[in-house]
PDB file of N, CA and C in Angstrom:
ATOM      1  N   GLU A   1      95.487  93.873  79.522  1.00 86.00           N
ATOM      2  CA  GLU A   1      94.672  93.366  79.459  1.00 86.00           C
ATOM      3  C   GLU A   1      93.586  94.188  78.405  1.00 86.00           C
ATOM      4  N   PRO A   2      93.685  93.657  76.948  1.00 85.00           N
ATOM      5  CA  PRO A   2      93.249  94.393  75.986  1.00 85.00           C
ATOM      6  C   PRO A   2      91.460  94.528  76.030  1.00 85.00           C
ATOM      7  N   ASP A   3      90.907  93.272  76.735  1.00 88.00           N
ATOM      8  CA  ASP A   3      89.368  93.534  76.594  1.00 88.00           C
ATOM      9  C   ASP A   3      88.712  94.057  77.624  1.00 88.00           C
ATOM     10  N   LYS A   4      89.737  94.771  78.629  1.00 93.00           N
ATOM     11  CA  LYS A   4      89.300  95.706  79.706  1.00 93.00           C
ATOM     12  C   LYS A   4      89.597  97.296  79.122  1.00 93.00           C
ATOM     13  N   PHE A   5      90.969  97.372  78.566  1.00 93.00           N
ATOM     14  CA  PHE A   5      91.648  98.906  78.621  1.00 93.00           C
ATOM     15  C   PHE A   5      92.353  99.103  76.941  1.00 93.00           C
ATOM     16  N   MET A   6      92.234 100.078  76.838  1.00 92.00           N
ATOM     17  CA  MET A   6      92.911 100.714  75.840  1.00 92.00           C
ATOM     18  C   MET A   6      93.498 101.970  75.772  1.00 92.00           C
ATOM     19  N   LEU A   7      94.278 102.511  74.885  1.00 90.00           N
ATOM     20  CA  LEU A   7      95.165 103.666  75.160  1.00 90.00           C
ATOM     21  C   LEU A   7      94.413 104.701  74.161  1.00 90.00           C
ATOM     22  N   PRO A   8      94.698 105.822  75.154  1.00 89.00           N
ATOM     23  CA  PRO A   8      93.817 106.955  73.999  1.00 89.00           C
ATOM     24  C   PRO A   8      94.740 107.478  72.783  1.00 89.00           C
ATOM     25  N   ARG A   9      94.169 107.981  72.342  1.00 88.00           N
ATOM     26  CA  ARG A   9      94.601 108.624  71.025  1.00 88.00           C
ATOM     27  C   ARG A   9      96.064 109.113  71.368  1.00 88.00           C
ATOM     28  N   ASP A  10      96.801 109.305  70.663  1.00 89.00           N
ATOM     29  CA  ASP A  10      98.021 109.888  70.589  1.00 89.00           C
ATOM     30  C   ASP A  10      97.970 111.335  71.260  1.00 89.00           C
ATOM     31  N   SER A  11      96.823 112.058  70.220  1.00 88.00           N
ATOM     32  CA  SER A  11      97.208 113.473  71.449  1.00 88.00           C
ATOM     33  C   SER A  11      96.836 113.656  72.893  1.00 88.00           C
ATOM     34  N   ASP A  12      96.569 112.498  73.433  1.00 85.00           N
ATOM     35  CA  ASP A  12      95.816 112.398  74.663  1.00 85.00           C
ATOM     36  C   ASP A  12      97.067 111.440  75.704  1.00 85.00           C
ATOM     37  N   MET A  13      98.169 111.177  74.609  1.00 84.00           N
ATOM     38  CA  MET A  13      99.133 110.692  75.475  1.00 84.00           C
ATOM     39  C   MET A  13     100.063 111.422  76.697  1.00 84.00           C
ATOM     40  N   ARG A  14      99.929 112.251  76.469  1.00 86.00           N
ATOM     41  CA  ARG A  14     100.612 113.080  77.707  1.00 86.00           C
ATOM     42  C   ARG A  14     100.077 113.092  78.925  1.00 86.00           C
ATOM     43  N   TYR A  15      98.912 112.669  78.974  1.00 82.00           N
ATOM     44  CA  TYR A  15      98.014 113.120  80.253  1.00 82.00           C
ATOM     45  C   TYR A  15      98.041 111.742  81.022  1.00 82.00           C
ATOM     46  N   ASN A  16      98.958 110.853  80.466  1.00 80.00           N
ATOM     47  CA  ASN A  16      98.951 109.363  81.109  1.00 80.00           C
ATOM     48  C   ASN A  16      97.568 108.805  81.343  1.00 80.00           C
ATOM     49  N   TRP A  17      96.570 109.055  80.454  1.00 85.00           N
ATOM     50  CA  TRP A  17      94.940 108.413  80.954  1.00 85.00           C
ATOM     51  C   TRP A  17      94.982 107.210  80.008  1.00 85.00           C
ATOM     52  N   ILE A  18      94.275 106.221  80.511  1.00 87.00           N
ATOM     53  CA  ILE A  18      93.864 105.399  79.912  1.00 87.00           C
ATOM     54  C   ILE A  18      92.411 105.231  79.589  1.00 87.00           C
ATOM     55  N   HIS A  19      92.007 104.489  78.547  1.00 92.00           N
ATOM     56  CA  HIS A  19      90.139 104.429  78.405  1.00 92.00           C
ATOM     57  C   HIS A  19      90.104 102.519  79.003  1.00 92.00           C
ATOM     58  N   VAL A  20      89.259 103.003  79.599  1.00 92.00           N
ATOM     59  CA  VAL A  20      88.164 101.661  80.615  1.00 92.00           C
ATOM     60  C   VAL A  20      87.184 101.351  80.043  1.00 92.00           C
ATOM     61  N   ARG A  21      87.025  99.908  79.031  1.00 93.00           N
ATOM     62  CA  ARG A  21      85.644  99.437  79.021  1.00 93.00           C
ATOM     63  C   ARG A  21      84.715  99.024  79.950  1.00 93.00           C
ATOM     64  N   LEU A  22      84.071  99.751  80.371  1.00 93.00           N
ATOM     65  CA  LEU A  22      82.599 100.086  81.349  1.00 93.00           C
ATOM     66  C   LEU A  22      82.461  98.843  81.520  1.00 93.00           C
ATOM     67  N   ASP A  23      81.746  98.017  80.445  1.00 93.00           N
ATOM     68  CA  ASP A  23      81.018  96.700  80.162  1.00 93.00           C
ATOM     69  C   ASP A  23      82.094  95.298  80.648  1.00 93.00           C
ATOM     70  N   ALA A  24      83.023  95.776  80.695  1.00 94.00           N
ATOM     71  CA  ALA A  24      84.457  94.573  80.821  1.00 94.00           C
ATOM     72  C   ALA A  24      85.030  94.509  82.419  1.00 94.00           C
ATOM     73  N   ILE A  25      84.731  95.658  83.155  1.00 94.00           N
ATOM     74  CA  ILE A  25      85.276  96.102  84.321  1.00 94.00           C
ATOM     75  C   ILE A  25      84.244  95.849  85.371  1.00 94.00           C
ATOM     76  N   ASP A  26      84.690  94.838  86.618  1.00 94.00           N
ATOM     77  CA  ASP A  26      83.581  94.995  87.821  1.00 94.00           C
ATOM     78  C   ASP A  26      84.135  96.357  88.439  1.00 94.00           C
ATOM     79  N   LEU A  27      83.157  96.691  89.369  1.00 95.00           N
ATOM     80  CA  LEU A  27      82.793  97.802  90.385  1.00 95.00           C
ATOM     81  C   LEU A  27      83.709  97.740  91.127  1.00 95.00           C
ATOM     82  N   ASP A  28      84.411  96.772  91.782  1.00 96.00           N
ATOM     83  CA  ASP A  28      85.446  96.812  92.744  1.00 96.00           C
ATOM     84  C   ASP A  28      86.644  97.475  91.870  1.00 96.00           C
ATOM     85  N   GLU A  29      87.016  96.422  90.852  1.00 94.00           N
ATOM     86  CA  GLU A  29      88.576  97.000  89.999  1.00 94.00           C
ATOM     87  C   GLU A  29      88.468  98.578  89.606  1.00 94.00           C
ATOM     88  N   LEU A  30      87.326  98.855  88.765  1.00 94.00           N
ATOM     89  CA  LEU A  30      86.746 100.509  88.697  1.00 94.00           C
ATOM     90  C   LEU A  30      86.769 101.268  89.987  1.00 94.00           C
ATOM     91  N   ARG A  31      86.497 100.921  90.813  1.00 93.00           N
ATOM     92  CA  ARG A  31      86.758 101.821  91.991  1.00 93.00           C
ATOM     93  C   ARG A  31      88.079 101.801  92.878  1.00 93.00           C
ATOM     94  N   GLU A  32      89.122 100.722  92.479  1.00 92.00           N
ATOM     95  CA  GLU A  32      90.480 100.900  92.834  1.00 92.00           C
ATOM     96  C   GLU A  32      91.192 101.407  91.902  1.00 92.00           C
ATOM     97  N   LEU A  33      90.738 101.658  90.948  1.00 90.00           N
ATOM     98  CA  LEU A  33      91.788 102.749  89.352  1.00 90.00           C
ATOM     99  C   LEU A  33      91.122 103.994  89.909  1.00 90.00           C
ATOM    100  N   VAL A  34      90.218 104.461  90.169  1.00 92.00           N
ATOM    101  CA  VAL A  34      89.783 105.601  90.262  1.00 92.00           C
ATOM    102  C   VAL A  34      90.353 106.524  91.657  1.00 92.00           C
ATOM    103  N   ILE A  35      90.077 105.577  92.638  1.00 91.00           N
ATOM    104  CA  ILE A  35      90.746 105.983  94.030  1.00 91.00           C
ATOM    105  C   ILE A  35      92.417 105.631  94.073  1.00 91.00           C
ATOM    106  N   ASP A  36      92.925 104.994  93.656  1.00 90.00           N
ATOM    107  CA  ASP A  36      94.317 105.351  93.141  1.00 90.00           C
ATOM    108  C   ASP A  36      94.888 106.306  92.173  1.00 90.00           C
ATOM    109  N   GLY A  37      93.910 106.203  91.095  1.00 89.00           N
ATOM    110  CA  GLY A  37      94.035 107.848  90.205  1.00 89.00           C
ATOM    111  C   GLY A  37      94.314 108.978  90.875  1.00 89.00           C
ATOM    112  N   TRP A  38      93.123 109.237  91.637  1.00 91.00           N
ATOM    113  CA  TRP A  38      92.753 110.414  92.486  1.00 91.00           C
ATOM    114  C   TRP A  38      94.016 110.651  93.660  1.00 91.00           C
ATOM    115  N   ARG A  39      94.447 109.595  94.107  1.00 92.00           N
ATOM    116  CA  ARG A  39      95.154 109.481  95.333  1.00 92.00           C
ATOM    117  C   ARG A  39      96.656 110.197  94.512  1.00 92.00           C
ATOM    118  N   MET A  40      96.864 110.000  93.336  1.00 90.00           N
ATOM    119  CA  MET A  40      98.382 110.525  92.687  1.00 90.00           C
ATOM    120  C   MET A  40      98.103 112.525  92.515  1.00 90.00           C
ATOM    121  N   CYS A  41      96.830 112.903  92.314  1.00 91.00           N
ATOM    122  CA  CYS A  41      96.519 113.951  92.006  1.00 91.00           C
ATOM    123  C   CYS A  41      96.695 115.043  93.036  1.00 91.00           C
ATOM    124  N   VAL A  42      95.705 114.141  94.604  1.00 94.00           N
ATOM    125  CA  VAL A  42      95.857 115.227  95.416  1.00 94.00           C
ATOM    126  C   VAL A  42      96.845 115.585  96.516  1.00 94.00           C
ATOM    127  N   PRO A  43      96.966 116.105  97.484  1.00 95.00           N
ATOM    128  CA  PRO A  43      98.063 116.070  98.702  1.00 95.00           C
ATOM    129  C   PRO A  43      97.579 114.768  99.313  1.00 95.00           C
ATOM    130  N   LYS A  44      99.278 114.481 100.143  1.00 93.00           N
ATOM    131  CA  LYS A  44      99.513 112.985 100.860  1.00 93.00           C
ATOM    132  C   LYS A  44      98.357 113.208 101.965  1.00 93.00           C
ATOM    133  N   LYS A  45      97.816 114.243 102.602  1.00 94.00           N
ATOM    134  CA  LYS A  45      97.274 114.552 103.664  1.00 94.00           C
ATOM    135  C   LYS A  45      95.915 114.479 103.399  1.00 94.00           C
ATOM    136  N   VAL A  46      95.491 114.776 102.125  1.00 94.00           N
ATOM    137  CA  VAL A  46      93.943 114.248 101.836  1.00 94.00           C
ATOM    138  C   VAL A  46      93.864 113.054 101.849  1.00 94.00           C
ATOM    139  N   ALA A  47      94.594 112.453 100.667  1.00 91.00           N
ATOM    140  CA  ALA A  47      94.761 110.631 100.410  1.00 91.00           C
ATOM    141  C   ALA A  47      94.804 110.134 101.693  1.00 91.00           C
ATOM    142  N   ALA A  48      95.185 110.394 102.527  1.00 91.00           N
ATOM    143  CA  ALA A  48      95.522 109.772 103.981  1.00 91.00           C
ATOM    144  C   ALA A  48      94.149 109.541 104.872  1.00 91.00           C
ATOM    145  N   LEU A  49      93.091 110.183 104.111  1.00 90.00           N
ATOM    146  CA  LEU A  49      92.167 110.555 105.168  1.00 90.00           C
ATOM    147  C   LEU A  49      91.186 109.361 104.608  1.00 90.00           C
ATOM    148  N   VAL A  50      91.611 108.981 103.248  1.00 82.00           N
ATOM    149  CA  VAL A  50      90.770 107.330 102.857  1.00 82.00           C
ATOM    150  C   VAL A  50      91.425 106.567 102.671  1.00 82.00           C
ATOM    151  N   ASN A  51      90.528 105.209 103.264  1.00 70.00           N
ATOM    152  CA  ASN A  51      91.150 104.272 103.180  1.00 70.00           C
ATOM    153  C   ASN A  51      90.958 103.337 102.271  1.00 70.00           C
TER     154      ASN A  51
END
């Protein structure tokens, strides 16, 4: 969805980041993206504490 998301600069591609146009995304979708990204970075025991 290019109206919502953009790829970062080539130098930042190694981080697997993505840019989000905040004015084009609703709060629920943003929350889901942030929580999903957070779950990929924390231990499984910690991630299990959040519904």
